[in-house]
Amino acid sequence: MKKQKNLFLSVGLTGVTVMLFAFGSIDRKVETVGKTDQIVADWERAKAYTLEYLNASTDEVINFKPTTEMRSFGQQMLHIAEANYGLGAAASGKTSPVAFGSLEKSDQYKTKASVTKVVMESYDFVIAAAKELNDEKLSEPVKVFNFDMTRELALGKVFEHQTHHRGQTTVYLRLKGITPPNEKLF
């Protein structure tokens, strides 16, 4: 019995030592990511995820409205693009190349290809603007819809906005019998 206890103790201590060494090694290999790098990485992931939604759609889905008073799938995506431009501009101090409301109300975005192009360009706008910000600039105050906040918080709000509206389009795809893309949290 004593030999068995010593064996368990020895195996247990060896296991703990190996785990501590392994976790210690992992910890030393993890690099600190700066705020800007993390913001850019999150936006690049969001862009890829939104593209998966657009790729899952069809021209029919682009123009589909679950009810007459709702936006179409394409209009939801165009709304995301407008906010990416408008709120991204407010957050970064850049000038938006698109007037708010102009995309969603335009008749030129009725195909999957045209919607995809302009939506991806809106993500490129935010990503390029975010890359120009450093920790000091991220902490600068800005006004968004008469709310005072930092540039970092404003970028977070526009990120939240695109996540919300992309999430709404999950239902549109399901109603058309299309399985939406898998979650992309990381």
Tab-separated table of C-alpha atoms in Angstrom:
chain	number	residue	atom	x	y	z
A	1	MET	CA	0.000	0.000	0.000
A	2	LYS	CA	2.844	2.373	0.873
A	3	LYS	CA	4.520	1.646	-2.498
A	4	GLN	CA	1.233	2.398	-4.256
A	5	LYS	CA	0.869	5.747	-2.433
A	6	ASN	CA	4.457	6.660	-3.306
A	7	LEU	CA	3.836	5.708	-6.949
A	8	PHE	CA	0.673	7.862	-7.101
A	9	LEU	CA	2.507	10.711	-5.399
A	10	SER	CA	5.454	10.399	-7.772
A	11	VAL	CA	3.229	10.204	-10.856
A	12	GLY	CA	1.114	13.097	-9.571
A	13	LEU	CA	4.124	15.309	-8.890
A	14	THR	CA	5.622	14.437	-12.260
A	15	GLY	CA	2.342	15.330	-13.938
A	16	VAL	CA	2.126	18.639	-12.108
A	17	THR	CA	5.754	19.413	-12.964
A	18	VAL	CA	5.157	18.627	-16.642
A	19	MET	CA	2.007	20.785	-16.659
A	20	LEU	CA	3.791	23.694	-14.989
A	21	PHE	CA	6.658	23.420	-17.445
A	22	ALA	CA	4.278	23.199	-20.406
A	23	PHE	CA	2.125	26.110	-19.281
A	24	GLY	CA	5.217	28.101	-18.401
A	25	SER	CA	6.576	27.472	-21.886
A	26	ILE	CA	3.297	28.455	-23.484
A	27	ASP	CA	3.133	31.583	-21.380
A	28	ARG	CA	6.613	32.644	-22.459
A	29	LYS	CA	5.702	32.174	-26.143
A	30	VAL	CA	2.607	34.387	-25.985
A	31	GLU	CA	3.368	37.845	-27.273
A	32	THR	CA	1.590	40.946	-26.154
A	33	VAL	CA	-0.577	42.350	-28.914
A	34	GLY	CA	-1.028	46.105	-29.041
A	35	LYS	CA	-4.483	47.696	-29.038
A	36	THR	CA	-4.289	48.725	-32.680
A	37	ASP	CA	-3.115	45.290	-33.774
A	38	GLN	CA	-6.006	43.667	-31.900
A	39	ILE	CA	-8.557	46.082	-33.347
A	40	VAL	CA	-7.242	45.451	-36.859
A	41	ALA	CA	-7.257	41.666	-36.306
A	42	ASP	CA	-10.862	41.812	-35.048
A	43	TRP	CA	-11.951	43.859	-38.063
A	44	GLU	CA	-10.166	41.518	-40.473
A	45	ARG	CA	-11.948	38.580	-38.833
A	46	ALA	CA	-15.288	40.412	-39.057
A	47	LYS	CA	-14.655	41.154	-42.734
A	48	ALA	CA	-13.933	37.483	-43.450
A	49	TYR	CA	-17.041	36.434	-41.523
A	50	THR	CA	-19.257	38.925	-43.360
A	51	LEU	CA	-17.824	37.703	-46.662
A	52	GLU	CA	-18.842	34.156	-45.691
A	53	TYR	CA	-22.412	35.414	-45.200
A	54	LEU	CA	-22.365	37.173	-48.546
A	55	ASN	CA	-20.883	34.095	-50.235
A	56	ALA	CA	-23.667	31.956	-48.746
A	57	SER	CA	-26.280	34.249	-50.306
A	58	THR	CA	-27.574	34.393	-53.865
A	59	ASP	CA	-28.991	37.218	-55.971
A	60	GLU	CA	-32.414	36.058	-54.805
A	61	VAL	CA	-31.362	36.232	-51.150
A	62	ILE	CA	-29.800	39.677	-51.675
A	63	ASN	CA	-33.242	41.018	-52.611
A	64	PHE	CA	-35.209	38.941	-50.076
A	65	LYS	CA	-37.271	40.696	-47.374
A	66	PRO	CA	-38.866	38.503	-44.697
A	67	THR	CA	-41.642	41.117	-44.418
A	68	THR	CA	-42.385	44.230	-46.458
A	69	GLU	CA	-41.389	46.609	-43.671
A	70	MET	CA	-37.986	44.980	-43.136
A	71	ARG	CA	-34.759	45.622	-45.021
A	72	SER	CA	-33.755	43.077	-47.627
A	73	PHE	CA	-30.676	40.953	-46.940
A	74	GLY	CA	-28.740	43.219	-49.308
A	75	GLN	CA	-30.035	46.350	-47.600
A	76	GLN	CA	-28.899	44.972	-44.234
A	77	MET	CA	-25.428	44.471	-45.683
A	78	LEU	CA	-25.477	47.936	-47.270
A	79	HIS	CA	-26.549	49.373	-43.906
A	80	ILE	CA	-23.500	47.707	-42.365
A	81	ALA	CA	-21.318	49.264	-45.075
A	82	GLU	CA	-22.773	52.740	-44.525
A	83	ALA	CA	-22.160	52.530	-40.795
A	84	ASN	CA	-18.658	51.153	-41.340
A	85	TYR	CA	-17.937	54.199	-43.467
A	86	GLY	CA	-19.793	56.781	-41.387
A	87	LEU	CA	-19.004	55.606	-37.876
A	88	GLY	CA	-15.543	54.426	-38.928
A	89	ALA	CA	-14.871	57.922	-40.262
A	90	ALA	CA	-16.072	59.522	-37.023
A	91	ALA	CA	-13.908	57.166	-34.977
A	92	SER	CA	-10.780	57.604	-37.052
A	93	GLY	CA	-11.056	61.216	-38.169
A	94	LYS	CA	-11.049	60.159	-41.827
A	95	THR	CA	-13.573	61.440	-44.353
A	96	SER	CA	-16.174	58.903	-45.411
A	97	PRO	CA	-16.296	58.420	-49.186
A	98	VAL	CA	-19.990	57.532	-48.884
A	99	ALA	CA	-22.913	59.666	-47.741
A	100	PHE	CA	-24.973	57.939	-45.067
A	101	GLY	CA	-28.080	56.389	-46.628
A	102	SER	CA	-26.771	56.550	-50.178
A	103	LEU	CA	-25.899	52.857	-50.510
A	104	GLU	CA	-29.008	51.363	-48.963
A	105	LYS	CA	-31.331	53.561	-51.004
A	106	SER	CA	-29.467	53.140	-54.297
A	107	ASP	CA	-30.835	50.959	-57.072
A	108	GLN	CA	-27.364	49.944	-58.234
A	109	TYR	CA	-26.896	47.326	-55.485
A	110	LYS	CA	-29.300	44.548	-56.415
A	111	THR	CA	-26.826	41.742	-57.120
A	112	LYS	CA	-24.665	39.627	-54.873
A	113	ALA	CA	-21.543	40.851	-56.697
A	114	SER	CA	-22.331	44.561	-56.356
A	115	VAL	CA	-23.326	44.286	-52.687
A	116	THR	CA	-20.293	42.166	-51.841
A	117	LYS	CA	-17.916	44.619	-53.505
A	118	VAL	CA	-19.139	47.703	-51.660
A	119	VAL	CA	-19.465	45.921	-48.303
A	120	MET	CA	-15.902	44.571	-48.496
A	121	GLU	CA	-14.648	48.037	-49.441
A	122	SER	CA	-16.282	49.429	-46.300
A	123	TYR	CA	-14.358	46.938	-44.165
A	124	ASP	CA	-11.157	47.887	-45.995
A	125	PHE	CA	-11.871	51.540	-45.141
A	126	VAL	CA	-12.198	50.814	-41.414
A	127	ILE	CA	-9.186	48.484	-41.359
A	128	ALA	CA	-6.966	51.022	-43.157
A	129	ALA	CA	-8.138	53.802	-40.816
A	130	ALA	CA	-7.567	51.655	-37.712
A	131	LYS	CA	-4.031	50.814	-38.834
A	132	GLU	CA	-3.173	54.513	-38.640
A	133	LEU	CA	-4.187	54.781	-34.979
A	134	ASN	CA	-1.861	54.242	-32.046
A	135	ASP	CA	-2.614	54.060	-28.318
A	136	GLU	CA	-2.426	57.842	-27.985
A	137	LYS	CA	-4.819	58.469	-30.874
A	138	LEU	CA	-7.159	55.714	-29.657
A	139	SER	CA	-7.571	57.610	-26.383
A	140	GLU	CA	-8.474	60.897	-28.097
A	141	PRO	CA	-12.037	62.143	-27.637
A	142	VAL	CA	-14.530	62.130	-30.516
A	143	LYS	CA	-18.215	62.826	-30.797
A	144	VAL	CA	-20.487	60.176	-32.332
A	145	PHE	CA	-24.196	61.018	-32.567
A	146	ASN	CA	-23.692	63.706	-29.905
A	147	PHE	CA	-22.080	61.180	-27.547
A	148	ASP	CA	-18.581	61.892	-26.260
A	149	MET	CA	-16.267	58.900	-26.336
A	150	THR	CA	-12.746	57.872	-27.260
A	151	ARG	CA	-11.763	56.782	-30.754
A	152	GLU	CA	-11.271	53.279	-29.355
A	153	LEU	CA	-14.795	53.153	-27.951
A	154	ALA	CA	-16.222	54.547	-31.205
A	155	LEU	CA	-14.495	51.760	-33.153
A	156	GLY	CA	-15.983	49.324	-30.666
A	157	LYS	CA	-19.466	50.744	-31.264
A	158	VAL	CA	-19.229	50.402	-35.037
A	159	PHE	CA	-17.883	46.865	-34.542
A	160	GLU	CA	-20.889	46.092	-32.347
A	161	HIS	CA	-23.192	47.568	-35.009
A	162	GLN	CA	-21.884	45.399	-37.843
A	163	THR	CA	-22.056	42.319	-35.622
A	164	HIS	CA	-25.683	43.076	-34.757
A	165	HIS	CA	-26.857	43.528	-38.349
A	166	ARG	CA	-24.852	40.585	-39.687
A	167	GLY	CA	-26.495	38.498	-36.979
A	168	GLN	CA	-29.913	39.594	-38.203
A	169	THR	CA	-29.120	38.216	-41.646
A	170	THR	CA	-28.771	34.738	-40.150
A	171	VAL	CA	-32.567	34.539	-40.113
A	172	TYR	CA	-32.761	35.634	-43.749
A	173	LEU	CA	-30.465	32.781	-44.796
A	174	ARG	CA	-32.382	30.258	-42.674
A	175	LEU	CA	-35.696	31.370	-44.178
A	176	LYS	CA	-34.208	30.631	-47.607
A	177	GLY	CA	-33.028	27.176	-46.502
A	178	ILE	CA	-29.361	28.186	-46.312
A	179	THR	CA	-27.212	27.199	-43.346
A	180	PRO	CA	-25.378	30.304	-42.135
A	181	PRO	CA	-21.590	30.235	-41.670
A	182	ASN	CA	-20.200	28.901	-38.407
A	183	GLU	CA	-19.356	31.422	-35.697
A	184	LYS	CA	-15.965	33.109	-36.036
A	185	LEU	CA	-15.087	34.301	-32.546
A	186	PHE	CA	-11.363	33.700	-32.942
